Short mmCIF file of C-alpha atoms and ligand atoms in Angstrom, two decimals:
data_model
loop_
_atom_site.label_atom_id
_atom_site.label_comp_id
_atom_site.label_asym_id
_atom_site.label_seq_id
_atom_site.Cartn_x
_atom_site.Cartn_y
_atom_site.Cartn_z
CA MET J 3 11.43 -20.95 11.69
CA LYS J 4 8.05 -19.75 11.61
CA GLU J 5 5.41 -21.69 9.62
CA PHE J 6 2.87 -19.79 8.20
CA LYS J 7 -0.31 -21.59 6.40
CA PRO J 8 -2.14 -20.18 3.26
CA LEU J 9 -4.84 -17.42 3.95
CA PHE J 10 -8.24 -20.33 2.17
CA GLU J 11 -6.35 -23.18 0.85
CA GLU J 12 -9.02 -23.04 -2.14
CA CYS J 13 -6.75 -19.55 -2.73
CA ALA J 14 -3.09 -21.15 -2.42
CA ALA J 15 -2.14 -20.36 -5.87
CA SER J 16 -0.94 -16.52 -6.14
CA PRO J 17 -1.69 -14.34 -6.93
CA LEU J 18 -4.26 -13.90 -4.11
CA TYR J 19 -6.72 -10.84 -4.55
CA ILE J 20 -8.77 -9.29 -2.16
CA ALA J 21 -11.51 -6.29 -3.45
CA GLY J 22 -14.05 -4.94 -1.80
CA PRO J 23 -15.17 -1.27 -0.27
CA CYS J 24 -13.33 0.50 1.93
CA SER J 25 -16.88 0.89 3.93
CA ALA J 26 -19.74 -1.08 4.16
CA GLU J 27 -22.38 1.52 4.01
CA SER J 28 -25.85 0.03 2.85
CA ARG J 29 -26.95 -3.62 2.42
CA GLU J 30 -27.03 -2.05 -1.38
CA GLN J 31 -24.06 -1.13 -1.93
CA VAL J 32 -22.22 -4.36 -0.19
CA LEU J 33 -23.98 -6.30 -2.59
CA ALA J 34 -23.26 -4.52 -5.88
CA ALA J 35 -19.55 -4.40 -4.29
CA ALA J 36 -19.92 -8.35 -3.83
CA GLU J 37 -21.42 -9.00 -7.06
CA GLY J 38 -18.92 -6.98 -8.92
CA VAL J 39 -16.01 -8.64 -7.52
CA ALA J 40 -17.56 -12.22 -8.21
CA LYS J 41 -18.36 -11.61 -11.29
CA ALA J 42 -14.19 -10.70 -11.74
CA GLY J 43 -13.80 -14.00 -10.69
CA ILE J 44 -12.21 -12.47 -6.61
CA LYS J 45 -12.57 -15.06 -3.48
CA ILE J 46 -12.02 -13.00 -1.56
CA PHE J 47 -14.51 -9.49 -0.22
CA ARG J 48 -13.04 -7.04 1.96
CA ALA J 49 -15.56 -4.38 3.89
CA GLY J 50 -15.33 -2.38 6.87
CA VAL J 51 -17.26 -2.19 9.21
CA TRP J 52 -16.00 -0.38 12.61
CA LYS J 53 -13.61 2.37 10.40
CA PRO J 54 -10.84 3.84 12.34
CA ARG J 55 -10.69 8.16 10.98
CA THR J 56 -8.14 9.88 11.76
CA LYS J 57 -10.39 12.48 12.35
CA PRO J 58 -13.64 12.93 14.70
CA GLY J 59 -16.90 13.19 12.82
CA THR J 60 -16.31 11.67 9.82
CA PHE J 61 -18.02 8.57 8.87
CA GLU J 62 -16.73 5.85 11.19
CA GLY J 63 -18.98 2.88 9.86
CA VAL J 64 -22.59 1.56 11.20
CA GLY J 65 -20.74 -1.50 12.81
CA ALA J 66 -22.04 -4.71 13.89
CA GLU J 67 -25.34 -3.95 12.06
CA ALA J 68 -22.86 -4.26 8.30
CA LEU J 69 -22.15 -7.97 9.25
CA GLU J 70 -25.11 -8.79 8.85
CA TRP J 71 -24.98 -7.67 5.14
CA LEU J 72 -21.37 -9.79 4.91
CA LYS J 73 -23.16 -12.71 6.00
CA GLU J 74 -25.67 -12.22 3.12
CA VAL J 75 -22.72 -12.07 0.79
CA LYS J 76 -20.94 -15.51 1.97
CA GLU J 77 -24.44 -16.91 1.11
CA ARG J 78 -25.50 -14.61 -2.02
CA TYR J 79 -22.05 -15.22 -3.53
CA GLY J 80 -19.79 -17.41 -1.95
CA LEU J 81 -17.01 -15.55 -1.50
CA TYR J 82 -14.90 -15.85 1.56
CA VAL J 83 -15.38 -11.92 3.77
CA VAL J 84 -13.29 -10.28 5.64
CA THR J 85 -13.02 -7.01 7.77
CA GLU J 86 -11.00 -5.26 10.02
CA VAL J 87 -11.00 -5.61 13.98
CA ALA J 88 -9.30 -3.24 16.64
CA THR J 89 -10.96 -4.65 19.73
CA PRO J 90 -11.43 -7.97 21.29
CA GLU J 91 -15.69 -6.97 21.37
CA HIS J 92 -15.23 -6.24 17.05
CA LEU J 93 -13.57 -9.70 16.89
CA GLU J 94 -15.97 -11.75 18.27
CA LEU J 95 -19.21 -9.91 17.00
CA ALA J 96 -17.34 -10.73 13.44
CA LEU J 97 -16.77 -14.23 14.92
CA MET J 98 -20.16 -15.02 15.53
CA ALA J 99 -20.93 -13.58 12.03
CA GLY J 100 -19.48 -16.57 10.73
CA VAL J 101 -16.44 -14.18 8.66
CA ASP J 102 -13.99 -16.01 7.17
CA GLY J 103 -11.08 -13.92 8.19
CA VAL J 104 -10.26 -10.89 9.85
CA TRP J 105 -7.63 -7.69 9.52
CA ILE J 106 -6.14 -5.46 12.02
CA GLY J 107 -5.68 -1.42 10.58
CA ALA J 108 -2.32 -0.20 10.39
CA ARG J 109 -3.11 1.75 13.12
CA THR J 110 -3.77 -0.71 15.57
CA THR J 111 -0.88 -2.76 14.76
CA THR J 112 1.20 0.08 16.09
CA ASN J 113 0.26 -0.37 19.47
CA PRO J 114 1.53 -3.52 20.92
CA PHE J 115 -1.60 -3.17 24.27
CA ALA J 116 -4.15 -3.62 21.33
CA MET J 117 -2.11 -6.33 19.54
CA GLN J 118 -1.47 -8.36 22.76
CA GLN J 119 -5.85 -8.47 23.31
CA ILE J 120 -6.65 -9.35 20.56
CA ALA J 121 -4.23 -12.01 19.61
CA ASP J 122 -5.36 -13.02 23.62
CA ALA J 123 -8.60 -13.13 22.60
CA LEU J 124 -7.46 -15.47 19.22
CA GLN J 125 -6.70 -18.44 21.47
CA GLY J 126 -8.00 -21.74 20.36
CA VAL J 127 -10.00 -20.05 17.50
CA ASP J 128 -9.78 -20.74 13.66
CA THR J 129 -9.92 -17.91 11.32
CA ALA J 130 -7.27 -15.96 8.70
CA VAL J 131 -5.66 -12.87 10.34
CA LEU J 132 -4.42 -10.26 8.25
CA ILE J 133 -1.77 -7.94 9.98
CA LYS J 134 -1.34 -4.53 8.09
CA ASN J 135 2.30 -2.83 8.17
CA PRO J 136 2.46 -0.45 11.53
CA VAL J 137 1.93 3.26 10.76
CA ILE J 138 5.13 4.05 11.48
CA PRO J 139 8.58 2.51 9.24
CA ASP J 140 9.23 0.04 11.58
CA VAL J 141 9.55 -3.88 11.02
CA ASP J 142 10.01 -4.70 13.81
CA LEU J 143 6.93 -3.33 14.97
CA TRP J 144 4.84 -5.26 12.45
CA ILE J 145 7.10 -8.82 13.06
CA GLY J 146 5.81 -8.32 16.80
CA ALA J 147 2.55 -7.83 15.68
CA ILE J 148 2.62 -10.95 13.98
CA GLU J 149 4.47 -13.24 16.42
CA ARG J 150 1.51 -11.74 19.36
CA ILE J 151 -1.38 -13.29 16.53
CA TYR J 152 0.93 -16.56 15.79
CA ASN J 153 1.49 -17.08 19.48
CA SER J 154 -2.03 -17.28 19.83
CA GLY J 155 -1.99 -20.29 17.64
CA ILE J 156 -2.90 -18.67 14.40
CA ARG J 157 -1.78 -19.94 11.36
CA ARG J 158 -3.06 -18.86 8.11
CA ILE J 159 -1.85 -14.62 9.26
CA ALA J 160 -0.81 -12.14 5.91
CA ALA J 161 0.94 -9.54 6.19
CA VAL J 162 -0.28 -6.39 4.76
CA HIS J 163 1.76 -3.66 3.02
CA ARG J 164 -0.23 -0.67 2.74
CA GLY J 165 2.47 1.96 3.06
CA PHE J 166 3.89 4.83 5.98
CA GLY J 167 2.71 7.62 6.85
CA THR J 168 4.65 10.29 6.24
CA HIS J 169 4.96 14.18 7.50
CA HIS J 170 6.23 15.65 4.29
CA ALA J 171 4.96 15.77 0.67
CA THR J 172 5.14 12.31 -1.87
CA LEU J 173 3.50 11.11 -4.68
CA TYR J 174 2.10 9.06 -2.49
CA ARG J 175 -0.79 8.96 0.63
CA ASN J 176 1.28 6.52 2.13
CA ASP J 177 4.84 6.14 1.51
CA PRO J 178 5.88 2.18 0.11
CA HIS J 179 9.43 2.57 1.48
CA TRP J 180 9.69 -0.86 -0.28
CA SER J 181 12.44 -2.17 1.81
CA VAL J 182 10.68 -2.46 4.98
CA PRO J 183 7.80 -5.18 3.23
CA ILE J 184 11.35 -6.89 1.55
CA GLU J 185 12.85 -6.73 4.92
CA LEU J 186 10.30 -8.42 6.36
CA GLN J 187 9.78 -11.26 3.50
CA ARG J 188 13.69 -11.35 4.12
CA LEU J 189 12.85 -12.09 8.11
CA LEU J 190 9.82 -14.39 7.21
CA PRO J 191 10.60 -16.21 4.13
CA ASN J 192 7.41 -18.27 4.16
CA ILE J 193 4.64 -15.61 5.09
CA THR J 194 1.83 -15.07 2.83
CA LEU J 195 3.06 -10.91 1.74
CA ILE J 196 0.19 -8.82 -0.01
CA SER J 197 0.39 -4.89 -1.24
CA ASP J 198 -2.99 -2.56 -0.57
CA PRO J 199 -2.59 -0.35 -3.41
CA SER J 200 -5.56 2.04 -3.05
CA HIS J 201 -3.88 2.88 0.29
CA ILE J 202 -0.52 3.63 -0.81
CA GLY J 203 -1.54 5.55 -3.42
CA GLY J 204 -4.41 7.03 -2.75
CA ARG J 205 -5.60 7.47 -6.23
CA ARG J 206 -7.29 5.69 -8.60
CA ASP J 207 -4.92 5.72 -11.38
CA LEU J 208 -2.11 4.73 -8.93
CA VAL J 209 -3.51 1.23 -8.15
CA ALA J 210 -2.58 -0.34 -11.87
CA PRO J 211 1.11 0.39 -11.33
CA LEU J 212 1.41 -0.05 -7.49
CA SER J 213 0.32 -3.55 -8.14
CA GLN J 214 2.47 -4.55 -10.80
CA GLN J 215 5.49 -3.11 -8.56
CA ALA J 216 4.44 -5.02 -5.79
CA LEU J 217 4.01 -8.23 -8.10
CA ASP J 218 7.71 -7.10 -9.29
CA LEU J 219 8.93 -7.34 -6.38
CA GLY J 220 7.96 -10.90 -5.53
CA PHE J 221 4.63 -10.16 -2.95
CA SER J 222 1.65 -12.94 -2.94
CA GLY J 223 -1.60 -11.13 -3.69
CA LEU J 224 -2.61 -7.63 -4.00
CA MET J 225 -5.57 -5.83 -1.52
CA VAL J 226 -7.45 -3.66 -3.47
CA GLU J 227 -10.92 -1.02 -2.49
CA CYS J 228 -13.40 -1.44 -4.90
CA HIS J 229 -16.91 0.37 -4.25
CA PRO J 230 -19.75 0.02 -7.10
CA MET J 231 -20.12 3.87 -7.41
CA PRO J 232 -16.50 5.17 -5.98
CA ASP J 233 -17.13 8.90 -6.77
CA SER J 234 -19.93 8.74 -3.68
CA ALA J 235 -18.28 6.68 -1.36
CA LEU J 236 -17.92 7.74 2.26
CA SER J 237 -14.99 6.91 3.12
CA ASP J 238 -11.73 6.57 0.49
CA ALA J 239 -13.75 7.87 -2.50
CA MET J 240 -10.50 8.82 -4.51
CA GLN J 241 -8.87 5.22 -3.88
CA GLN J 242 -11.56 3.19 -5.19
CA ILE J 243 -11.90 1.52 -8.27
CA THR J 244 -15.02 -0.52 -9.77
CA PRO J 245 -14.81 -3.83 -9.72
CA GLU J 246 -14.86 -3.61 -13.08
CA VAL J 247 -11.81 -1.45 -13.22
CA PHE J 248 -10.20 -3.83 -10.93
CA SER J 249 -11.27 -6.88 -13.36
CA GLY J 250 -9.36 -5.41 -15.94
CA ILE J 251 -6.01 -4.15 -14.21
CA VAL J 252 -5.79 -8.09 -12.91
CA SER J 253 -6.36 -9.00 -16.87
CA THR J 254 -2.75 -6.73 -17.35
CA LEU J 255 -0.69 -7.52 -14.63
CA LYS J 256 2.31 -10.05 -15.23
CA TRP J 257 2.64 -12.06 -12.75
CA ARG J 258 6.66 -13.25 -12.39
CA ARG J 259 7.47 -15.40 -9.53
CA THR J 260 10.39 -15.70 -8.40
CA PRO J 261 11.51 -19.52 -7.52
CA ALA J 262 10.10 -19.97 -3.16
CA ASN J 263 14.47 -20.86 -2.83
CA ASN J 264 15.53 -16.68 -3.65
CA ASN J 265 18.84 -17.70 -5.41
CA LEU J 266 21.27 -14.48 -4.75
CA LEU J 267 20.27 -12.79 -8.07
CA SER J 268 17.25 -12.58 -7.28
CA GLU J 269 17.54 -11.04 -4.00
CA TYR J 270 20.66 -8.85 -5.83
CA ARG J 271 17.50 -7.86 -8.49
CA MET J 272 15.07 -6.96 -5.01
CA HIS J 273 17.74 -4.88 -4.02
CA ILE J 274 17.65 -3.15 -7.34
CA ASP J 275 14.23 -2.87 -7.61
CA THR J 276 13.82 -1.09 -4.57
CA ILE J 277 16.79 1.20 -5.09
CA ASP J 278 15.33 1.76 -8.40
CA SER J 279 11.63 2.91 -6.74
CA ARG J 280 13.12 4.95 -4.33
CA ILE J 281 15.03 6.76 -7.56
CA VAL J 282 11.33 7.46 -8.54
CA GLU J 283 9.73 8.25 -5.78
CA LEU J 284 13.29 10.87 -4.93
CA LEU J 285 12.10 12.55 -8.64
CA ALA J 286 9.09 12.49 -8.53
CA GLU J 287 9.54 14.40 -5.05
CA ARG J 288 12.29 16.93 -6.58
CA MET J 289 9.68 17.74 -9.51
CA GLU J 290 6.49 18.60 -6.92
CA VAL J 291 9.18 21.45 -5.56
CA ALA J 292 10.23 22.32 -8.41
CA ARG J 293 6.33 23.14 -9.43
CA GLU J 294 6.04 24.83 -6.42
CA ILE J 295 9.37 27.36 -6.99
CA GLY J 296 7.68 27.91 -10.40
CA VAL J 297 4.50 29.28 -9.17
CA HIS J 298 6.82 31.30 -6.63
CA LYS J 299 8.85 32.54 -9.55
CA ARG J 300 5.06 33.15 -11.86
CA HIS J 301 3.94 35.28 -9.17
CA HIS J 302 7.21 37.43 -8.57
CA GLY J 303 7.43 37.60 -12.74
CA MET J 304 10.95 36.11 -12.38
CA ALA J 305 12.51 34.27 -15.21
CA ILE J 306 12.14 30.59 -15.20
CA VAL J 307 15.86 29.76 -15.77
CA GLN J 308 18.71 31.17 -13.29
CA ARG J 309 22.07 30.15 -14.79
CA GLU J 310 24.38 30.40 -11.88
CA ARG J 311 21.73 28.60 -9.53
CA PHE J 312 22.05 25.96 -12.61
CA ASN J 313 25.98 26.10 -12.77
CA GLU J 314 26.08 26.05 -8.68
CA LEU J 315 23.73 23.13 -8.37
CA LEU J 316 25.83 21.05 -10.92
CA GLU J 317 29.35 21.70 -9.62
CA SER J 318 28.33 20.33 -6.17
CA ALA J 319 26.39 17.27 -6.69
CA GLU J 320 29.77 16.71 -9.18
CA ALA J 321 31.87 16.99 -6.07
CA ARG J 322 29.76 14.81 -4.19
CA ALA J 323 29.48 12.44 -6.75
CA GLU J 324 33.35 12.17 -7.84
CA PHE J 325 34.21 11.47 -3.51
CA MET J 326 31.53 8.78 -3.81
CA GLY J 327 33.52 7.17 -6.92
CA LEU J 328 31.29 8.35 -9.29
CA SER J 329 32.39 10.23 -12.27
CA ARG J 330 31.28 14.08 -12.66
CA GLY J 331 30.32 12.90 -16.49
CA PHE J 332 27.80 10.65 -15.37
CA ILE J 333 26.08 12.64 -12.72
CA HIS J 334 26.58 15.84 -15.21
CA LEU J 335 23.98 14.15 -18.06
CA ILE J 336 22.13 13.20 -15.23
CA PHE J 337 20.99 16.40 -13.78
CA SER J 338 21.50 18.35 -16.98
CA ALA J 339 18.37 16.24 -17.74
CA ILE J 340 16.99 16.69 -14.31
CA HIS J 341 17.23 20.23 -15.10
CA GLU J 342 15.14 20.18 -18.36
CA GLU J 343 12.67 18.92 -16.83
CA SER J 344 11.99 21.16 -13.93
CA VAL J 345 12.53 23.84 -16.41
CA ARG J 346 9.80 21.75 -19.02
CA GLN J 347 7.38 21.96 -15.87
CA GLN J 348 8.10 25.54 -14.89
CA SER J 349 7.38 26.29 -18.50
CA GLU J 350 3.99 24.72 -18.25
CA ILE J 351 3.36 26.96 -14.89
CA GLN J 352 4.24 29.96 -16.69
CA GLY J 353 2.12 29.70 -19.29
CA GLU J 354 -1.17 28.83 -17.27
CA ASN J 355 -3.54 31.56 -16.79
C1 PEP I 30 -8.48 -0.30 5.07
O1 PEP I 30 -8.13 -1.47 4.80
O2 PEP I 30 -9.46 0.70 4.73
C2 PEP I 30 -8.10 0.61 6.48
C3 PEP I 30 -8.56 1.46 7.21
O3 PEP I 30 -6.67 0.57 6.66
P1 PEP I 30 -5.18 0.78 6.77
O4 PEP I 30 -5.34 0.40 8.78
O5 PEP I 30 -4.25 0.12 6.33
O6 PEP I 30 -5.53 2.59 6.67
MN1 MN I 31 -10.02 2.47 3.24
#
């Protein structure tokens, strides 16, 4: 059984909040973000110095120069500062600058060679390490990365859930696959598990609901991207919120901690919650496709409701339900409601100019 320690003793009480910009862009931007974060009563500040970007030619962070600004954040506001490292060189520079912790990004966690190099460089070092989930929903790959860091002697470790890459359109930028972090928590019950609703949702309006969902599922904290002027952010502008907005969200969040020694009932409930999340996600995905069909129908001057099509769909859903031990009536009701909502959404599209 692995024995993890809290990232920072002072922040051992949950929930644990980490906030700050996606990237450190300038001294002024970093200090303004840190001032807002400190005013919100949050103790841990994040900012990316080196940014792993999907495509070349986008802003890749200012590099080591930004470490000086993080030093200033510590001195001025007394915040703990954390940044992303992807190589032993990044790690060495960050530690020399006195950061209090580092996070390993999703792309790095995916690569065991890169993880081992960082783990080797952490031998004999006392720092906090946050390990984001790999880009694919593979719990063993995530745990393997955590084990490498643990084996190098680090005990102040947190796992950060930031969702998983997906090739199909979903409501989210990165599919949450809640069952993966829940499985991680089952296998490593005493690890600090943090959610990153900014990278999961990819949208400002999803930060609040995803944060509450994570807390409801037993996560111990949140890492949220906060920028003093989100619209002008050089990376991830769509998902960043101001520290003031985050402070407002924090004040509305409900914290219902399940007992540490999870009893069977709370395990069942967590399972139900995961299934319910999947149902909502699938419904959102279905409506997205229904809207696309709506655009197609409008383009070709077709009627919205095609009775035959609906009858076929209903019959096949009811037959499948019966085969799986569910009543036809129950499925009839649910699919009628789903169909009604699709028709409503398509009517909206027909009505657009
Ligand atoms: C980030 O936190 O800004 C980041 C790059 O995260 P991820 O590795 O989760 O994409
Ligand atoms: Mn980001």
